[in-house]
mmCIF file of C-alpha atoms in Angstrom:
data_model
loop_
_atom_site.group_PDB
_atom_site.id
_atom_site.type_symbol
_atom_site.label_atom_id
_atom_site.label_comp_id
_atom_site.label_asym_id
_atom_site.label_seq_id
_atom_site.Cartn_x
_atom_site.Cartn_y
_atom_site.Cartn_z
ATOM 1 C CA MET A 967 2.806 2.703 13.877
ATOM 2 C CA ASN A 968 0.788 1.332 10.375
ATOM 3 C CA THR A 969 0.643 -2.181 10.172
ATOM 4 C CA ASP A 970 -0.610 -4.010 6.046
ATOM 5 C CA ALA A 971 -1.091 -7.592 6.230
ATOM 6 C CA TRP A 972 0.298 -9.354 2.593
ATOM 7 C CA GLY A 973 1.318 -12.859 1.194
ATOM 8 C CA GLU A 974 0.591 -15.748 3.915
ATOM 9 C CA GLY A 975 -0.250 -13.996 7.108
ATOM 10 C CA MET A 976 2.450 -11.434 7.194
ATOM 11 C CA VAL A 977 2.883 -8.181 8.764
ATOM 12 C CA TYR A 978 5.073 -5.243 7.888
ATOM 13 C CA TRP A 979 5.714 -2.889 10.316
ATOM 14 C CA ASN A 980 6.261 1.112 8.068
ATOM 15 C CA ASN A 981 9.103 1.181 9.146
ATOM 16 C CA LYS A 982 12.468 1.108 8.238
ATOM 17 C CA LEU A 983 13.155 -2.234 8.590
ATOM 18 C CA GLY A 984 10.104 -3.104 7.301
ATOM 19 C CA LYS A 985 9.843 -1.565 4.421
ATOM 20 C CA TYR A 986 13.265 -3.346 3.431
ATOM 21 C CA LYS A 987 12.035 -6.845 4.239
ATOM 22 C CA ALA A 988 8.635 -6.320 2.370
ATOM 23 C CA LEU A 989 10.622 -4.833 -0.515
ATOM 24 C CA LEU A 990 13.048 -8.424 0.068
ATOM 25 C CA THR A 991 10.018 -10.213 -0.903
ATOM 26 C CA ASN A 992 10.737 -9.076 -5.113
ATOM 27 C CA GLU A 993 13.433 -10.607 -6.161
ATOM 28 C CA GLU A 994 14.515 -8.371 -9.157
ATOM 29 C CA ILE A 995 14.436 -5.551 -6.091
ATOM 30 C CA ALA A 996 16.523 -7.366 -3.778
ATOM 31 C CA LEU A 997 19.559 -7.705 -5.644
ATOM 32 C CA SER A 998 18.575 -3.718 -5.997
ATOM 33 C CA LEU A 999 18.726 -3.781 -1.542
ATOM 34 C CA PRO A 1000 22.142 -3.672 0.600
ATOM 35 C CA PRO A 1001 21.944 -6.100 3.090
ATOM 36 C CA THR A 1002 20.167 -4.491 6.274
ATOM 37 C CA ILE A 1003 19.384 -5.758 9.800
ATOM 38 C CA LEU A 1004 18.972 -5.685 13.298
ATOM 39 C CA ALA A 1005 22.016 -3.206 15.318
ATOM 40 C CA THR A 1006 22.740 -5.914 17.602
ATOM 41 C CA GLU A 1007 26.086 -6.146 18.943
ATOM 42 C CA ALA A 1008 27.031 -9.244 17.362
ATOM 43 C CA ASN A 1009 25.404 -8.118 13.884
ATOM 44 C CA VAL A 1010 27.278 -4.603 13.459
ATOM 45 C CA GLU A 1011 30.921 -6.297 15.091
ATOM 46 C CA GLY A 1012 29.744 -9.111 11.343
ATOM 47 C CA MET A 1013 28.575 -6.375 9.220
ATOM 48 C CA LEU A 1014 31.146 -3.636 9.917
ATOM 49 C CA GLU A 1015 33.914 -7.381 9.543
ATOM 50 C CA LYS A 1016 32.803 -7.523 5.913
ATOM 51 C CA TYR A 1017 32.308 -4.360 5.146
ATOM 52 C CA ARG A 1018 34.331 -2.184 6.803
ATOM 53 C CA ILE A 1019 32.185 0.598 6.435
ATOM 54 C CA VAL A 1020 28.311 0.996 8.182
ATOM 55 C CA TYR A 1021 25.584 2.862 8.361
ATOM 56 C CA LEU A 1022 23.759 3.103 11.663
ATOM 57 C CA LYS A 1023 20.366 3.909 11.309
ATOM 58 C CA PRO A 1024 17.446 4.134 13.901
ATOM 59 C CA SER A 1025 14.520 2.485 12.541
ATOM 60 C CA ASN A 1026 12.132 5.075 12.997
ATOM 61 C CA GLY A 1027 12.745 8.524 12.032
ATOM 62 C CA THR A 1028 12.936 10.291 9.012
ATOM 63 C CA GLY A 1029 15.120 13.477 7.856
ATOM 64 C CA GLY A 1030 18.946 11.271 8.480
ATOM 65 C CA TYR A 1031 18.910 11.986 12.094
ATOM 66 C CA GLY A 1032 20.183 10.056 14.087
ATOM 67 C CA ILE A 1033 22.295 8.394 11.461
ATOM 68 C CA PHE A 1034 25.316 7.401 12.411
ATOM 69 C CA LYS A 1035 28.729 6.126 9.850
ATOM 70 C CA LEU A 1036 31.451 3.401 11.342
ATOM 71 C CA SER A 1037 34.652 2.040 9.635
ATOM 72 C CA ARG A 1038 37.093 0.527 10.241
ATOM 73 C CA THR A 1039 40.673 0.532 9.034
ATOM 74 C CA ASP A 1040 43.480 -2.527 10.517
ATOM 75 C CA THR A 1041 43.658 -0.673 13.819
ATOM 76 C CA ARG A 1042 41.269 1.833 14.147
ATOM 77 C CA TYR A 1043 37.007 2.215 14.373
ATOM 78 C CA ARG A 1044 35.588 5.292 13.424
ATOM 79 C CA LEU A 1045 32.379 6.540 14.967
ATOM 80 C CA ALA A 1046 30.678 9.922 12.989
ATOM 81 C CA ASN A 1047 27.622 11.068 13.314
ATOM 82 C CA GLY A 1048 26.608 14.513 11.864
ATOM 83 C CA THR A 1049 29.200 16.431 11.612
ATOM 84 C CA ARG A 1050 31.174 14.563 15.288
ATOM 85 C CA HIS A 1051 34.052 12.271 14.817
ATOM 86 C CA ARG A 1052 35.191 9.620 16.575
ATOM 87 C CA SER A 1053 37.522 7.311 16.826
ATOM 88 C CA PHE A 1054 38.298 4.221 18.936
ATOM 89 C CA SER A 1055 40.714 1.707 18.642
ATOM 90 C CA THR A 1056 38.573 -1.210 19.650
ATOM 91 C CA PHE A 1057 34.755 -2.208 18.095
ATOM 92 C CA LYS A 1058 33.677 -2.915 22.882
ATOM 93 C CA GLY A 1059 34.939 0.547 23.018
ATOM 94 C CA THR A 1060 32.986 2.057 19.688
ATOM 95 C CA TYR A 1061 29.787 -0.531 20.396
ATOM 96 C CA SER A 1062 29.446 1.240 23.754
ATOM 97 C CA ALA A 1063 29.598 4.855 22.704
ATOM 98 C CA PHE A 1064 27.161 3.838 20.412
ATOM 99 C CA GLN A 1065 25.235 2.565 22.474
ATOM 100 C CA ARG A 1066 25.015 5.761 25.013
ATOM 101 C CA ALA A 1067 24.275 7.723 22.684
ATOM 102 C CA LYS A 1068 20.994 5.658 20.157
ATOM 103 C CA ARG A 1069 19.822 4.758 23.981
ATOM 104 C CA LYS A 1070 17.323 3.120 23.938
ATOM 105 C CA LYS A 1071 16.042 3.802 19.996
ATOM 106 C CA VAL A 1072 15.400 0.273 17.330
ATOM 107 C CA TYR A 1073 18.713 1.395 15.339
ATOM 108 C CA LEU A 1074 19.601 -0.627 11.574
ATOM 109 C CA VAL A 1075 23.633 -1.853 10.765
ATOM 110 C CA GLN A 1076 22.946 -1.492 6.610
ATOM 111 C CA LYS A 1077 25.877 -1.886 4.389
ATOM 112 C CA GLY A 1078 27.903 1.034 3.604
ATOM 113 C CA ILE A 1079 27.397 2.026 -0.232
ATOM 114 C CA PRO A 1080 30.765 3.245 -1.355
ATOM 115 C CA LEU A 1081 29.002 6.405 -3.219
ATOM 116 C CA LEU A 1082 29.455 8.998 -6.751
ATOM 117 C CA HIS A 1083 31.529 11.803 -5.591
ATOM 118 C CA TYR A 1084 31.175 15.456 -7.511
ATOM 119 C CA HIS A 1085 34.120 18.155 -6.606
ATOM 120 C CA GLY A 1086 34.732 15.535 -3.371
ATOM 121 C CA LEU A 1087 31.383 15.233 -1.655
ATOM 122 C CA PRO A 1088 29.279 12.286 -2.021
ATOM 123 C CA PHE A 1089 26.005 12.117 -3.015
ATOM 124 C CA ASP A 1090 22.236 10.181 -3.410
ATOM 125 C CA LEU A 1091 18.894 10.457 -5.682
ATOM 126 C CA ARG A 1092 15.533 11.050 -4.616
ATOM 127 C CA ILE A 1093 13.162 9.948 -6.592
ATOM 128 C CA MET A 1094 9.596 11.303 -6.464
ATOM 129 C CA VAL A 1095 6.808 8.360 -7.477
ATOM 130 C CA GLN A 1096 3.496 9.655 -6.940
ATOM 131 C CA ARG A 1097 0.052 8.552 -8.792
ATOM 132 C CA ASN A 1098 -1.605 10.171 -12.094
ATOM 133 C CA ARG A 1099 -5.503 10.283 -13.173
ATOM 134 C CA GLN A 1100 -5.228 7.222 -14.026
ATOM 135 C CA ARG A 1101 -3.821 5.975 -10.825
ATOM 136 C CA LYS A 1102 -1.213 4.671 -12.253
ATOM 137 C CA TRP A 1103 2.356 5.964 -11.160
ATOM 138 C CA GLU A 1104 4.328 8.167 -12.273
ATOM 139 C CA VAL A 1105 7.513 9.236 -11.450
ATOM 140 C CA THR A 1106 6.858 13.701 -11.304
ATOM 141 C CA GLY A 1107 10.074 14.461 -10.044
ATOM 142 C CA ILE A 1108 14.227 13.838 -9.550
ATOM 143 C CA VAL A 1109 16.613 15.817 -7.969
ATOM 144 C CA GLY A 1110 20.178 14.992 -6.557
ATOM 145 C CA ARG A 1111 21.002 15.448 -3.030
ATOM 146 C CA LEU A 1112 24.925 16.429 -2.342
ATOM 147 C CA ALA A 1113 26.019 16.327 1.026
ATOM 148 C CA MET A 1114 27.736 18.990 3.560
ATOM 149 C CA PRO A 1115 31.412 18.872 4.277
ATOM 150 C CA ASN A 1116 32.542 16.080 7.054
ATOM 151 C CA LYS A 1117 28.269 15.469 7.204
ATOM 152 C CA VAL A 1118 27.238 11.844 7.140
ATOM 153 C CA VAL A 1119 25.021 12.317 5.281
ATOM 154 C CA THR A 1120 22.579 13.862 1.959
ATOM 155 C CA ASN A 1121 19.544 14.661 3.605
ATOM 156 C CA TYR A 1122 17.881 17.350 2.503
ATOM 157 C CA HIS A 1123 17.748 19.174 5.945
ATOM 158 C CA SER A 1124 21.051 17.865 7.302
ATOM 159 C CA GLY A 1125 22.024 20.534 5.184
ATOM 160 C CA GLY A 1126 22.377 18.137 1.951
ATOM 161 C CA ARG A 1127 21.872 20.414 -0.619
ATOM 162 C CA PRO A 1128 19.295 20.530 -3.575
ATOM 163 C CA MET A 1129 21.001 19.984 -7.310
ATOM 164 C CA PRO A 1130 20.048 18.714 -10.859
ATOM 165 C CA VAL A 1131 20.072 14.952 -11.595
ATOM 166 C CA GLU A 1132 21.902 15.957 -14.758
ATOM 167 C CA LYS A 1133 24.432 17.695 -13.440
ATOM 168 C CA LEU A 1134 26.152 15.913 -10.677
ATOM 169 C CA LEU A 1135 26.285 11.824 -13.463
ATOM 170 C CA SER A 1136 27.733 14.650 -16.090
ATOM 171 C CA PRO A 1137 31.010 13.324 -14.920
ATOM 172 C CA PHE A 1138 31.046 9.904 -14.942
ATOM 173 C CA MET A 1139 28.481 10.048 -18.969
ATOM 174 C CA SER A 1140 27.608 11.912 -21.893
ATOM 175 C CA LYS A 1141 24.161 13.297 -22.170
ATOM 176 C CA LYS A 1142 23.038 10.997 -24.088
ATOM 177 C CA GLU A 1143 24.295 8.253 -21.770
ATOM 178 C CA GLN A 1144 22.119 9.961 -18.871
ATOM 179 C CA VAL A 1145 18.705 9.601 -20.728
ATOM 180 C CA SER A 1146 19.452 6.648 -21.088
ATOM 181 C CA TYR A 1147 20.138 5.746 -17.170
ATOM 182 C CA VAL A 1148 17.818 8.337 -15.872
ATOM 183 C CA GLU A 1149 15.180 6.409 -17.436
ATOM 184 C CA SER A 1150 16.125 2.982 -16.111
ATOM 185 C CA LEU A 1151 15.560 4.800 -12.463
ATOM 186 C CA LYS A 1152 12.325 5.842 -13.531
ATOM 187 C CA ALA A 1153 11.676 2.104 -14.015
ATOM 188 C CA LEU A 1154 12.885 1.135 -11.013
ATOM 189 C CA GLY A 1155 11.167 3.911 -9.328
ATOM 190 C CA ILE A 1156 8.014 2.348 -11.195
ATOM 191 C CA ARG A 1157 8.438 -1.345 -9.937
ATOM 192 C CA ILE A 1158 9.350 -0.914 -6.558
ATOM 193 C CA SER A 1159 5.720 1.734 -6.237
ATOM 194 C CA LYS A 1160 3.419 -1.138 -7.592
ATOM 195 C CA HIS A 1161 5.332 -3.701 -5.629
ATOM 196 C CA MET A 1162 5.235 -1.280 -2.883
ATOM 197 C CA SER A 1163 1.429 -0.576 -2.478
ATOM 198 C CA GLY A 1164 0.563 -3.730 -2.356
ATOM 199 C CA ILE A 1165 1.961 -3.980 1.002
ATOM 200 C CA PHE A 1166 1.041 -0.635 1.582
ATOM 201 C CA PRO A 1167 -1.763 0.227 -0.372
ATOM 202 C CA LYS A 1168 -3.305 3.471 1.605
ATOM 203 C CA PHE A 1169 0.588 5.711 0.035
ATOM 204 C CA ARG A 1170 0.150 7.589 -2.926
ATOM 205 C CA SER A 1171 3.230 8.960 -3.121
ATOM 206 C CA TYR A 1172 6.551 7.223 -2.429
ATOM 207 C CA GLY A 1173 10.588 9.357 -2.377
ATOM 208 C CA ILE A 1174 12.933 6.440 -3.481
ATOM 209 C CA ASP A 1175 16.263 7.436 -2.450
ATOM 210 C CA ILE A 1176 18.814 5.457 -4.853
ATOM 211 C CA GLY A 1177 22.700 5.534 -3.861
ATOM 212 C CA ILE A 1178 24.788 5.545 -7.142
ATOM 213 C CA ASP A 1179 28.639 2.816 -6.623
ATOM 214 C CA LYS A 1180 31.258 3.211 -8.779
ATOM 215 C CA GLU A 1181 30.547 0.662 -11.059
ATOM 216 C CA MET A 1182 26.898 2.388 -11.550
ATOM 217 C CA LYS A 1183 25.077 0.422 -9.346
ATOM 218 C CA PRO A 1184 22.004 1.909 -8.025
ATOM 219 C CA TRP A 1185 20.841 1.044 -4.268
ATOM 220 C CA ILE A 1186 18.355 1.847 -2.953
ATOM 221 C CA ILE A 1187 19.131 3.608 0.068
ATOM 222 C CA GLU A 1188 15.433 3.508 1.496
ATOM 223 C CA VAL A 1189 11.608 3.765 0.887
ATOM 224 C CA ASN A 1190 9.504 7.316 2.447
ATOM 225 C CA THR A 1191 5.679 6.587 2.378
ATOM 226 C CA ARG A 1192 5.293 10.987 3.545
ATOM 227 C CA PRO A 1193 8.373 11.988 1.022
ATOM 228 C CA ASP A 1194 8.830 15.763 1.873
ATOM 229 C CA LYS A 1195 7.865 17.814 -2.024
ATOM 230 C CA TYR A 1196 10.550 20.726 -0.872
ATOM 231 C CA ILE A 1197 13.095 19.758 -2.248
ATOM 232 C CA PHE A 1198 12.302 20.287 -5.369
ATOM 233 C CA ASN A 1199 10.694 24.025 -4.832
ATOM 234 C CA ALA A 1200 15.214 24.012 -3.888
ATOM 235 C CA LEU A 1201 15.444 23.151 -7.823
ATOM 236 C CA SER A 1202 16.363 26.675 -9.038
ATOM 237 C CA ASP A 1203 13.687 25.128 -12.039
ATOM 238 C CA LYS A 1204 10.864 24.617 -10.455
ATOM 239 C CA ARG A 1205 8.523 22.676 -13.125
ATOM 240 C CA MET A 1206 9.057 19.281 -10.781
ATOM 241 C CA PHE A 1207 7.556 21.099 -7.445
ATOM 242 C CA ARG A 1208 4.263 22.420 -9.619
ATOM 243 C CA LYS A 1209 3.944 19.129 -10.873
ATOM 244 C CA ILE A 1210 4.119 16.792 -7.595
ATOM 245 C CA ILE A 1211 2.399 19.779 -5.903
ATOM 246 C CA ARG A 1212 -0.797 19.030 -8.935
ATOM 247 C CA TYR A 1213 -0.758 15.502 -8.586
ATOM 248 C CA GLU A 1214 -0.849 16.307 -4.265
ATOM 249 C CA ARG A 1215 -3.149 17.858 -4.981
ATOM 250 C CA PHE A 1216 -6.454 15.907 -7.021
ATOM 251 C CA THR A 1217 -4.911 12.453 -5.326
ATOM 252 C CA LYS A 1218 -6.550 14.250 -2.982
ATOM 253 C CA LEU A 1219 -9.791 15.265 -4.358
ATOM 254 C CA SER A 1220 -10.064 11.608 -5.905
ATOM 255 C CA ARG A 1221 -9.910 9.880 -2.578
#
């Protein structure tokens, strides 16, 4: 793992928990973070009682692999992973099934965000932020990720469908409103990248996953320090992908 010291003797690991703690140190960014803690039995039960839907994520992991969605009603608990969905009558039975599946990996529990849906399927956004020739942070791409039916995650490598952001947002706002809203997302991406580069200075790009709730509030689901650029190549319009590749090349040359 990578470690980078920052602040008053703090050391942040380059994993989901470390990056979450790093983001929390910025008060403005912290307002967009869903509560996230270690997935002990007590923590999972408490979060589930409070929020009704939570996600269980490996602290080390990429591509959406190993993520579980846990939800509860007044009488049942539902544990989903990939396309497998299981129902339980007790929390103890649910958590035991999760423990067996996670094996010895360290997991986090995160408040579930009620994501916007497009044609009945949830989606989130990936914001790509890179250093430009002036070594300033610049948003070089934003892409939507539409979940497959019955899938827990939207990740591209787990079957998520890349789509233009404008198309996904079109049921919720006018074209004029979209321009202002996307600009606010870009500003959030720049703010996050500036803050994170003070803690993890060696990274030259960030892939920021944003979920949008029904009040149109953006939530920071995750910040990736080695973001996949090829999701942008899956779009019919290749301009963002070409720009991302171009920026990646000259940041390598400038090191």
